[in-house]
PDB file of C-alpha atoms in Angstrom:
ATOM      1  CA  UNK U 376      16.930  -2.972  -5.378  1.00  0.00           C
ATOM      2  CA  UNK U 377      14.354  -1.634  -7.923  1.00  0.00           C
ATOM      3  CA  UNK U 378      11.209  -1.223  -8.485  1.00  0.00           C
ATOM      4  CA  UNK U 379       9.526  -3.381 -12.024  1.00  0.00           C
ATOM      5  CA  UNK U 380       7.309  -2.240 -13.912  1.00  0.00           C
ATOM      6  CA  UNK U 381       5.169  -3.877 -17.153  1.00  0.00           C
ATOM      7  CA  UNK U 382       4.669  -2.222 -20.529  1.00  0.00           C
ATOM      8  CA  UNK U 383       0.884  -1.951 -21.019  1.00  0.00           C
ATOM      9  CA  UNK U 384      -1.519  -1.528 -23.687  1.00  0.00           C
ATOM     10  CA  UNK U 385      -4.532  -0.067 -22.712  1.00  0.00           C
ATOM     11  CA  UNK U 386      -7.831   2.067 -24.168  1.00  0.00           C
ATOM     12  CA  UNK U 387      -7.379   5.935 -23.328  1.00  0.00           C
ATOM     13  CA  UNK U 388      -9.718   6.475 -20.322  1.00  0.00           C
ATOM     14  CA  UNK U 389     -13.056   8.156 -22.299  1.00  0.00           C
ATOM     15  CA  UNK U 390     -11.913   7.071 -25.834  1.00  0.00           C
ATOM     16  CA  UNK U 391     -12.031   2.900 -25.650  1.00  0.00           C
ATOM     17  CA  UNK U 392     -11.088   3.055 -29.779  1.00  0.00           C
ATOM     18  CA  UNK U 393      -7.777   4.265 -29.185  1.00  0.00           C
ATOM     19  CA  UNK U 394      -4.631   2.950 -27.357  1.00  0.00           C
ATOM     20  CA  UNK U 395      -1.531   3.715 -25.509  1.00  0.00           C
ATOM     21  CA  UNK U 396       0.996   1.957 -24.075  1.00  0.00           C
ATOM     22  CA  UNK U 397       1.754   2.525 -20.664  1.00  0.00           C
ATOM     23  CA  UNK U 398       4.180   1.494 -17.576  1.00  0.00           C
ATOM     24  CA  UNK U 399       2.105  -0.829 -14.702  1.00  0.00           C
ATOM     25  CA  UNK U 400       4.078  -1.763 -11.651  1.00  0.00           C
ATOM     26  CA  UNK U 401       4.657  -5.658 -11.205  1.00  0.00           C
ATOM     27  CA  UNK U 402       5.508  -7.245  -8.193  1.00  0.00           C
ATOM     28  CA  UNK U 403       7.573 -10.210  -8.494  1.00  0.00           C
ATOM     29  CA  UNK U 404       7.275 -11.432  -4.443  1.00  0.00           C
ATOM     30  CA  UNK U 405       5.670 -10.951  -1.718  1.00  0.00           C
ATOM     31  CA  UNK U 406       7.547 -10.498   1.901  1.00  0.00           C
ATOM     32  CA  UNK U 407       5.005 -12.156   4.802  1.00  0.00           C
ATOM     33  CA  UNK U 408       4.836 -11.538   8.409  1.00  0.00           C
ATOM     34  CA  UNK U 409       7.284 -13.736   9.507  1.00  0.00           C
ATOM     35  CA  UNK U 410       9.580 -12.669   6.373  1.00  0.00           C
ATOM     36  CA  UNK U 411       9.460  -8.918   8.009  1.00  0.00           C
ATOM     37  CA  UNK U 412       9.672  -9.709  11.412  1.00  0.00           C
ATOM     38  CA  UNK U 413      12.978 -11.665  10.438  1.00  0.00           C
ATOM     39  CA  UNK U 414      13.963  -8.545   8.545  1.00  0.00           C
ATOM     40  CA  UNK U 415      13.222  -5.837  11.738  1.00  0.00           C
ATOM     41  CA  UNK U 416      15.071  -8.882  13.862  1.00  0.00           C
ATOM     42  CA  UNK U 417      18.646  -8.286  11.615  1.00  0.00           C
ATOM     43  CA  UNK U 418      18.270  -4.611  12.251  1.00  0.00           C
ATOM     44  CA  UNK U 419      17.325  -4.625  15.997  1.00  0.00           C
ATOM     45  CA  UNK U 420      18.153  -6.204  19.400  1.00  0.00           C
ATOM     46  CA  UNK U 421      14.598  -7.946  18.733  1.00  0.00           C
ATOM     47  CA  UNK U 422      15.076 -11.811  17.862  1.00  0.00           C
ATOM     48  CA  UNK U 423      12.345 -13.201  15.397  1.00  0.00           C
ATOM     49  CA  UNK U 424       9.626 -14.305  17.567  1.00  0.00           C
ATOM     50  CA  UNK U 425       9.682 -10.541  19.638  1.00  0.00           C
ATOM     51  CA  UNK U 426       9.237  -8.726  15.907  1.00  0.00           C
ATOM     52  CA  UNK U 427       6.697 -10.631  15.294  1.00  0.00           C
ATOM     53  CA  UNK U 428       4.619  -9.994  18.375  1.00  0.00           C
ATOM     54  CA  UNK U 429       6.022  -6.383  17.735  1.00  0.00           C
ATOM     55  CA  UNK U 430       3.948  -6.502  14.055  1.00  0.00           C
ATOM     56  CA  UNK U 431       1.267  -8.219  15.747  1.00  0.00           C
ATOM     57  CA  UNK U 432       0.766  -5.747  18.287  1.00  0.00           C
ATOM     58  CA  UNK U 433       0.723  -3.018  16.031  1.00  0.00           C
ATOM     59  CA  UNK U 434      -1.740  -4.544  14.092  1.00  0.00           C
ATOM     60  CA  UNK U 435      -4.640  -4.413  16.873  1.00  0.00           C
ATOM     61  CA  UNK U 436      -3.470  -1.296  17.327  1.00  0.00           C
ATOM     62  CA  UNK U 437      -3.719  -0.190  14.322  1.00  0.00           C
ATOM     63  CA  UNK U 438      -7.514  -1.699  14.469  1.00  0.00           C
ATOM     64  CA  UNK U 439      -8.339  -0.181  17.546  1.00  0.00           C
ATOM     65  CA  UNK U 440      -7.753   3.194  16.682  1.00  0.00           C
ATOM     66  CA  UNK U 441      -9.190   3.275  13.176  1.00  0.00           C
ATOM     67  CA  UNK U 442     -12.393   1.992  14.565  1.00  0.00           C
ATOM     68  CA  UNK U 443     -12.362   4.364  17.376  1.00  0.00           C
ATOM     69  CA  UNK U 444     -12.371   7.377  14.495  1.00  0.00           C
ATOM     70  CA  UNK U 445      -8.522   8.137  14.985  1.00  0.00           C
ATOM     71  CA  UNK U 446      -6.064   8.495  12.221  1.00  0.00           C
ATOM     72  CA  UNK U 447      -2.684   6.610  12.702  1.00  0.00           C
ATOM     73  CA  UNK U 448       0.328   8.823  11.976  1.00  0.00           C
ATOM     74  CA  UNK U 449       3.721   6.996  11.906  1.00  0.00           C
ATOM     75  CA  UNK U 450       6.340  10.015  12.169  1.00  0.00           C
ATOM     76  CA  UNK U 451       7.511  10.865   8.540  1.00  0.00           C
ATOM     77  CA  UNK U 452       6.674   7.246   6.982  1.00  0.00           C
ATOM     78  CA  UNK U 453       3.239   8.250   6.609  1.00  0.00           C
ATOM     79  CA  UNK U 454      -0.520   7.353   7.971  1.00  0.00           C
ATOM     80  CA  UNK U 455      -3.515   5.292   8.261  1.00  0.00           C
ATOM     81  CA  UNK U 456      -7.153   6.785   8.069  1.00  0.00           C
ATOM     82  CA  UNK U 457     -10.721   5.403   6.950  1.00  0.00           C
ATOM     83  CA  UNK U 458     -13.169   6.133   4.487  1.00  0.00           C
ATOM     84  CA  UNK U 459     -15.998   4.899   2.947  1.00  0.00           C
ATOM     85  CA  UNK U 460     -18.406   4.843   0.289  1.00  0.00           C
ATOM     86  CA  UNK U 461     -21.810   5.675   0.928  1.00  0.00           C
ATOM     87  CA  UNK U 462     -25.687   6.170  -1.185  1.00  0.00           C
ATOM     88  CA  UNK U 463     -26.201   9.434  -2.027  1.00  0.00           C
ATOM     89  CA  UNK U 464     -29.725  11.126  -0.505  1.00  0.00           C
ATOM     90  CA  UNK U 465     -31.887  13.911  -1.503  1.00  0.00           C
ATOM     91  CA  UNK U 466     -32.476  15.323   1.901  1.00  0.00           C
ATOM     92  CA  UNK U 467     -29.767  15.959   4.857  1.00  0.00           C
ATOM     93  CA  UNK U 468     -32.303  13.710   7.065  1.00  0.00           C
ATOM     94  CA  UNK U 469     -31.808  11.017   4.826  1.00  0.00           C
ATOM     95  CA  UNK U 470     -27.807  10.448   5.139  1.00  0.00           C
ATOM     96  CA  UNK U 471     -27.198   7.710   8.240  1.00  0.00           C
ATOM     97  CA  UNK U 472     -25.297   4.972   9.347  1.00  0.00           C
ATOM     98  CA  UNK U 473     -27.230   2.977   6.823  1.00  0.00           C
ATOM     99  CA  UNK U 474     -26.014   4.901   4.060  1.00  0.00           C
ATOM    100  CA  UNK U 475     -22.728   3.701   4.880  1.00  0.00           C
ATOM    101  CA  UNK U 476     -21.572   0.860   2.398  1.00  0.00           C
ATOM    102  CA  UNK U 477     -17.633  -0.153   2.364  1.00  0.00           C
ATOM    103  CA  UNK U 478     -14.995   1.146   4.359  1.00  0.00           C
ATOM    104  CA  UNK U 479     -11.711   1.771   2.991  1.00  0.00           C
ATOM    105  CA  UNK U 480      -8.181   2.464   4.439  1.00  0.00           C
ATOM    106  CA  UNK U 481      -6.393   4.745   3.213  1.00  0.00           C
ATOM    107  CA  UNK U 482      -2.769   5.539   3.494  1.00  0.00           C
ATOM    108  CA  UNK U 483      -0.421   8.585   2.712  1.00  0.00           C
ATOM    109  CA  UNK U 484       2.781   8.687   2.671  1.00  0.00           C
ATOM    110  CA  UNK U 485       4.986  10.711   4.336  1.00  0.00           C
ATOM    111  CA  UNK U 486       7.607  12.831   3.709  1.00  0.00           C
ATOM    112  CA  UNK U 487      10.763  10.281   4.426  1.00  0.00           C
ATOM    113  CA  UNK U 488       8.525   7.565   2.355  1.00  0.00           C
ATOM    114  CA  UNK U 489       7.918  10.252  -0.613  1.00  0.00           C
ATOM    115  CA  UNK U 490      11.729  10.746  -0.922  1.00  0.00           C
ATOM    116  CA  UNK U 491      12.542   6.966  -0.785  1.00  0.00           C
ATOM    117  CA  UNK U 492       9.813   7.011  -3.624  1.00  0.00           C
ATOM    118  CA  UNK U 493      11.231   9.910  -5.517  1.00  0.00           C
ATOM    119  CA  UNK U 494      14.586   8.423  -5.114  1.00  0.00           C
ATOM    120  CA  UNK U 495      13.380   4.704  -7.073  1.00  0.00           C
ATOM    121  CA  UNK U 496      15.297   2.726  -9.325  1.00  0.00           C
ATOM    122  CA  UNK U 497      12.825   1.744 -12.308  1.00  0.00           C
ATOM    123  CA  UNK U 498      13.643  -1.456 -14.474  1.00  0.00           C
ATOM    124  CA  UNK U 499      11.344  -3.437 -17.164  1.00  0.00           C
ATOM    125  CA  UNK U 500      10.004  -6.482 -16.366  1.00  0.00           C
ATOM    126  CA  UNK U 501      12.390  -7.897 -19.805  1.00  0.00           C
ATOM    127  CA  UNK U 502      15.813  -7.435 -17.941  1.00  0.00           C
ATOM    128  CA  UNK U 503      14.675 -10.400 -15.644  1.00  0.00           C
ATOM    129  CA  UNK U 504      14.135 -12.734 -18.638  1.00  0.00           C
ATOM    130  CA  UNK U 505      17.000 -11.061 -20.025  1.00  0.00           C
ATOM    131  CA  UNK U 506      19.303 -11.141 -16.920  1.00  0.00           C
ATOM    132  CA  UNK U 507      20.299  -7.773 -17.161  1.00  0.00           C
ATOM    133  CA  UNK U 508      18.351  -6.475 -13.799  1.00  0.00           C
ATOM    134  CA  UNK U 509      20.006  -5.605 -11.268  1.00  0.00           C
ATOM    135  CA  UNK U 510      17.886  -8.503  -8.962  1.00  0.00           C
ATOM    136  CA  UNK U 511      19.503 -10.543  -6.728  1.00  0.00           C
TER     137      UNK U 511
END
């Protein structure tokens, strides 16, 4: 397993004259629903079809208790909370649900998810074209 990453040219953030190259993460699948709930079914007494109502589940969960102002902690892996971007007003009085513009879910790691992290293998993008990755 590793992670792939890109080599980037991009403007320096506040100086769009000058350039630097830089490392961008590049995903080369994507695992769906069914994909992971076959996955969780290899590592569990669950078959396929149980997983899935398993993810499902947790997903309306998930829903449920965002909306109902609760943050989601999942043991070390990490958790789920809202935010949002709002309009700024001059006067306390003036700040309401109407100011409210996008919601956004956030979601921080956790300690066991950190370490995975930490722990990473890192290979360019070129040893797949090259065949040198370690990519099975």
């Amino acid at each position: 397993m590793a992670i792939f990453y890109n080599k980037v040219e991009r403007p320096i953030p506040g100086d769009l004259k000058t350039k630097k190259w830089y490392a961008g993460l590049k995903m080369v699948g994507q695992a769906g629903e069914k994909e992971v709930a076959r996955q969780i079914a290899d590592e569990t007494t669950l078959n396929p079809k149980e997983a899935e109502m398993a993810l499902d589940q947790f997903r309306k969960i998930l829903i449920r208790m965002l909306l109902d102002s609760k943050s989601v902690q999942l043991g070390d892996w990490g958790s789920f909370r809202l935010t949002c971007n709002s309009t700024g007003h001059d006067t306390r009085e003036g700040v309401g649900a109407h100011s409210v513009k996008k919601f956004n879910i956030r979601f921080t790691p956790g300690k066991e998810l950190r370490n995975a992290l930490a722990g990473a293998t890192l290979e360019a993008t070129e040893s797949i074209v090259s065949g040198k990755g370690s990519r099975k």
